[in-house]
Amino acid sequence: MNITDLKLRGLPWRSGLGHLTMFLILAAVSSAFNTPATYVPALWLPSGYGLALLFIYGPRALPIVFVGAMVSAWIQALMPVAESIKMTPVMLAALSAYGFIVPAVTWWSYHKTSRYPAPLVSYKAFIWLLGTLTLASVVATLPLVFHTLASRSELAMAGDSLLLRGSFSAFLGSLIIAPAIIAIGKGSSFPSRVHRPAEWFVWLLALAFVVTMASYEPIQTLFLLLPLMTWAATRFSLPGAMLAIGIAALSGLSCSFIALPLGENGNLYLLAETLIAMMVAASCYVRVLLEDRERIENGLEAVVEERTRELQLTNYELKDEIFVRQQAEKSFRRSSRHYRALFETASNPIVVIDDRIRIRQWNGAAETLFGYSRDEAVGRSLTDAFIPREQKDELAWKILKVLNSGLTQDTIETRIKSYSGNIHIILWNLNRLHEDEDDGRAQLILIGQDISEIRRTQDQLHYLAHYDVLTDTANRRLFEDRCRQAITSSLRYGHHCALIGLDIDHFKRINDTLGHDAGDHLLQEIARRLGENLREEDTIARLGGDEFAVLLSQVNGAEGCEKVARGLLDAMTRPINIPGGEVVITSSIGITLAPDDGRSYEQLLKNADMAMYRAKKAGRNNIQFFSCDMNEDMLRQMSLEQELREAIRENQFELHYQPVLNAKSGSIVGLEALLRWHHPEKGTLTPNDFIDVAEQTGQLQALGEWVCHNACLQARAIQAMSGYPVPISINLSSRQYNHPRLTERLGRIIGETGLDPALLLVEIDERILSDRLEETAKTLARLKELGIGLVLDRFGSGLSSLRLLRELPFDQVKIDQHLLHHATIEENTGAIVHTLINLARQLSLTVAATGVETADQDSFLRQSGCHLLQGHRFCPAISSEELAALFQRVRQGYTLLPADQFSLPLSNDSPHAGDN
């Protein structure tokens, strides 16, 4: 077992049992060295094993060492000692303390006082170990001495003799065992540490010879162990040497105890212990010293090798430096030869001037740029001859600064006019040269770079970054910067500035019908007209698409703003000639003032947007000023939007159903599904309260699909409640109807819910269909293929009702509620409704009316021949839970028609009067 591995893994219980077994074995071996008249053997090996465990495992080994000391003391108590000595519990405790104190005190005092981590890393560390071991051995023997003196036994040896023998027993036992185990535990397993097997064999034969001699003359022969120990210390590796020294010491001590008669004076045993302890300590010291010297020699060799490599590198560097210098000299000579050629062939203009700014040298590129030959240029003043008047002083100052100050170089950008009259922008790099060898004056070399194209590119990039390319107006970034400056100025000087938001009404139609080129031309003309009606200090910006913004930097309050806005509005309404014809457009304008309405650009822009959208809602082509109620409306709308999202997520919606009655019999022939929102704070809300917000925020599609799915799902249960087929009608919004996958989604929902398609009616607003009739016909044809019924809702609200009835496959029409409400009080409206009903009946269409609230409306519809009636007069919309009770009451004879209905006349002039 590798001791290092045990240290890494800790001390598991199996390892602990192995260590305790080793304590038992060593205690049994130590008991063989019992001397007369004392219960302390001449050699106590368990203390050395405990010391080795502490140095290898650290504090984790203390419990094992303590238990091992107790077990070793118990083994010693079982062994026969002098007949007059009886092992008592106190004596057993003193012997246990003796076995524990030696390793514990040695290990603790070594780590507290020594700066070396292990005792075998240096000869000084080993000397420190010997000192702490000696101290610990004396301290550990004191309990034995105190017990002996307290027992007053006649056969017990004197206290000083016991102190000496006990100390030597612990010292020698620790010195024989601990170094060998510590050395083996430092690295690989022991077999890999044993090298030179032949020399080991010879050494063992010599040891056997010495042991044989010691059997006859023990004391004299013990001195022969010193050469053997020295041999092992000088020839073997550190683990092998420590093991060999321990074996020799143990062998010599065993022979001495066997050869010496038991009746001899105990001083002979003490003498043998002393000799062996001195030899073991000296031999171990020699081996540690040799190990330390070997390590120092290896370190010196490494230092010498490192220094040798450094000298070699230095030598190589010197050679490289010599080579570099030689190459530099060659390069310098080549540079001197080719300097003039390089100067002449350089593509950049190079001019050398003196301290009076007169040209001394002039290369070919300068001749090409300026249009003057070298002979014409040399001797002339650079600033007077070639630099514009407004830049002469700046260039002269730069030149004099480089010539007369510590500054060695500088840069300056100037414009120059060539002989042909062309203007170039040159970036000059000014560098101070050494004094001229002829007259000792300082010179300056100017290396120029023609950056005319770069400057034009930069100007173009600046334009692209701050202006709209199409309309040549400011873009959002520049407009924001101008607005912030205007706001700061208005706050500082107390005047007003205004931000006007302008949006073209129905601009998308122009792009869709006339093309994007016509739209671009229209935007350019609008920008031009805006510029004609504004001051130069005002800023026009195109924020995106057809949205413009105008900044009035200083304006005379709301009156001045309105005057400007009226002028802009009038300018917009004048006819505009574009490719494809002449158009007349309108615009919606929103105005906000600073600092009254806000003191930041973001606030003003938001306010202008809200005012502009208020203008659109007010009918377009008008002007609206921002007011606080707009902000409140916006906040309410944002709050409702958030609540609507939570309602969709938490399923706060429910479907209510309003019965559709047969006008003749009063039976329920259909149900219209109506969405209700159970708001946690506002109660039940109808679609009129939230449908606009849902459409603006893009949530209407999800709501519509939820309604379709749940209506189809609940329709199957409704059929079971009614006992006969009752169609369910749902309303489609414009977004749902215009969705490219409308038919696919309805088909999927019908398939998932298992509903008979004939029991589903889809109501479509007439105003949705009037724009694109051809596409509408294709969409409705696909819906009819699914087997569902089609209802034309708000029939009569548009201008194309007759065309829709003629060309589209509707099954039913619903009279517009607005017409119905005015039919009973306005004769003309009543005539229109009557005509619409008769027209639908002639086309074999079922006519329905919703929103019937009064008896007059009911009577009018029945007299006009309306087939189906729906409204609060008969039954309000009820939840799906209440439908079962309603159908139960109907089956029991209850009728939803008011009692006076049966006395009203019905129109029977059409064969479809009794149809459902």
mmCIF file of N, CA, C and O in Angstrom, residues 300-316:
data_model
loop_
_atom_site.group_PDB
_atom_site.id
_atom_site.type_symbol
_atom_site.label_atom_id
_atom_site.label_comp_id
_atom_site.label_asym_id
_atom_site.label_seq_id
_atom_site.Cartn_x
_atom_site.Cartn_y
_atom_site.Cartn_z
ATOM 1 N N LEU A 300 23.437 23.466 -8.230
ATOM 2 C CA LEU A 300 24.571 24.180 -8.809
ATOM 3 C C LEU A 300 24.764 23.805 -10.269
ATOM 4 O O LEU A 300 25.068 24.656 -11.112
ATOM 5 N N GLU A 301 24.576 22.512 -10.539
ATOM 6 C CA GLU A 301 24.708 22.089 -11.927
ATOM 7 C C GLU A 301 23.652 22.772 -12.798
ATOM 8 O O GLU A 301 23.938 23.210 -13.920
ATOM 9 N N ALA A 302 22.418 22.869 -12.250
ATOM 10 C CA ALA A 302 21.368 23.538 -13.007
ATOM 11 C C ALA A 302 21.703 25.008 -13.223
ATOM 12 O O ALA A 302 21.470 25.565 -14.303
ATOM 13 N N VAL A 303 22.291 25.646 -12.150
ATOM 14 C CA VAL A 303 22.660 27.056 -12.287
ATOM 15 C C VAL A 303 23.755 27.223 -13.335
ATOM 16 O O VAL A 303 23.723 28.147 -14.153
ATOM 17 N N VAL A 304 24.737 26.291 -13.277
ATOM 18 C CA VAL A 304 25.831 26.374 -14.247
ATOM 19 C C VAL A 304 25.298 26.183 -15.663
ATOM 20 O O VAL A 304 25.675 26.914 -16.594
ATOM 21 N N GLU A 305 24.392 25.209 -15.834
ATOM 22 C CA GLU A 305 23.816 24.999 -17.152
ATOM 23 C C GLU A 305 23.030 26.216 -17.616
ATOM 24 O O GLU A 305 23.109 26.618 -18.783
ATOM 25 N N GLU A 306 22.279 26.816 -16.674
ATOM 26 C CA GLU A 306 21.493 27.995 -17.037
ATOM 27 C C GLU A 306 22.409 29.152 -17.425
ATOM 28 O O GLU A 306 22.158 29.858 -18.417
ATOM 29 N N ARG A 307 23.463 29.346 -16.628
ATOM 30 C CA ARG A 307 24.402 30.425 -16.959
ATOM 31 C C ARG A 307 25.097 30.156 -18.284
ATOM 32 O O ARG A 307 25.358 31.091 -19.064
ATOM 33 N N THR A 308 25.399 28.880 -18.539
ATOM 34 C CA THR A 308 26.043 28.538 -19.806
ATOM 35 C C THR A 308 25.126 28.873 -20.978
ATOM 36 O O THR A 308 25.552 29.440 -21.994
ATOM 37 N N ARG A 309 23.841 28.509 -20.814
ATOM 38 C CA ARG A 309 22.894 28.833 -21.877
ATOM 39 C C ARG A 309 22.764 30.345 -22.056
ATOM 40 O O ARG A 309 22.662 30.849 -23.182
ATOM 41 N N GLU A 310 22.764 31.080 -20.930
ATOM 42 C CA GLU A 310 22.682 32.532 -21.025
ATOM 43 C C GLU A 310 23.888 33.113 -21.757
ATOM 44 O O GLU A 310 23.748 34.035 -22.582
ATOM 45 N N LEU A 311 25.077 32.585 -21.445
ATOM 46 C CA LEU A 311 26.276 33.069 -22.132
ATOM 47 C C LEU A 311 26.214 32.751 -23.627
ATOM 48 O O LEU A 311 26.614 33.572 -24.468
ATOM 49 N N GLN A 312 25.687 31.539 -23.928
ATOM 50 C CA GLN A 312 25.571 31.191 -25.342
ATOM 51 C C GLN A 312 24.588 32.116 -26.047
ATOM 52 O O GLN A 312 24.840 32.581 -27.162
ATOM 53 N N LEU A 313 23.457 32.395 -25.363
ATOM 54 C CA LEU A 313 22.485 33.309 -25.958
ATOM 55 C C LEU A 313 23.080 34.697 -26.136
ATOM 56 O O LEU A 313 22.849 35.370 -27.154
ATOM 57 N N THR A 314 23.848 35.126 -25.113
ATOM 58 C CA THR A 314 24.484 36.437 -25.220
ATOM 59 C C THR A 314 25.468 36.473 -26.384
ATOM 60 O O THR A 314 25.556 37.472 -27.121
ATOM 61 N N ASN A 315 26.165 35.378 -26.542
ATOM 62 C CA ASN A 315 27.124 35.294 -27.648
ATOM 63 C C ASN A 315 26.388 35.371 -28.995
ATOM 64 O O ASN A 315 26.804 36.088 -29.917
ATOM 65 N N TYR A 316 25.265 34.613 -29.060
ATOM 66 C CA TYR A 316 24.487 34.659 -30.294
ATOM 67 C C TYR A 316 23.944 36.066 -30.539
ATOM 68 O O TYR A 316 23.910 36.555 -31.675
#
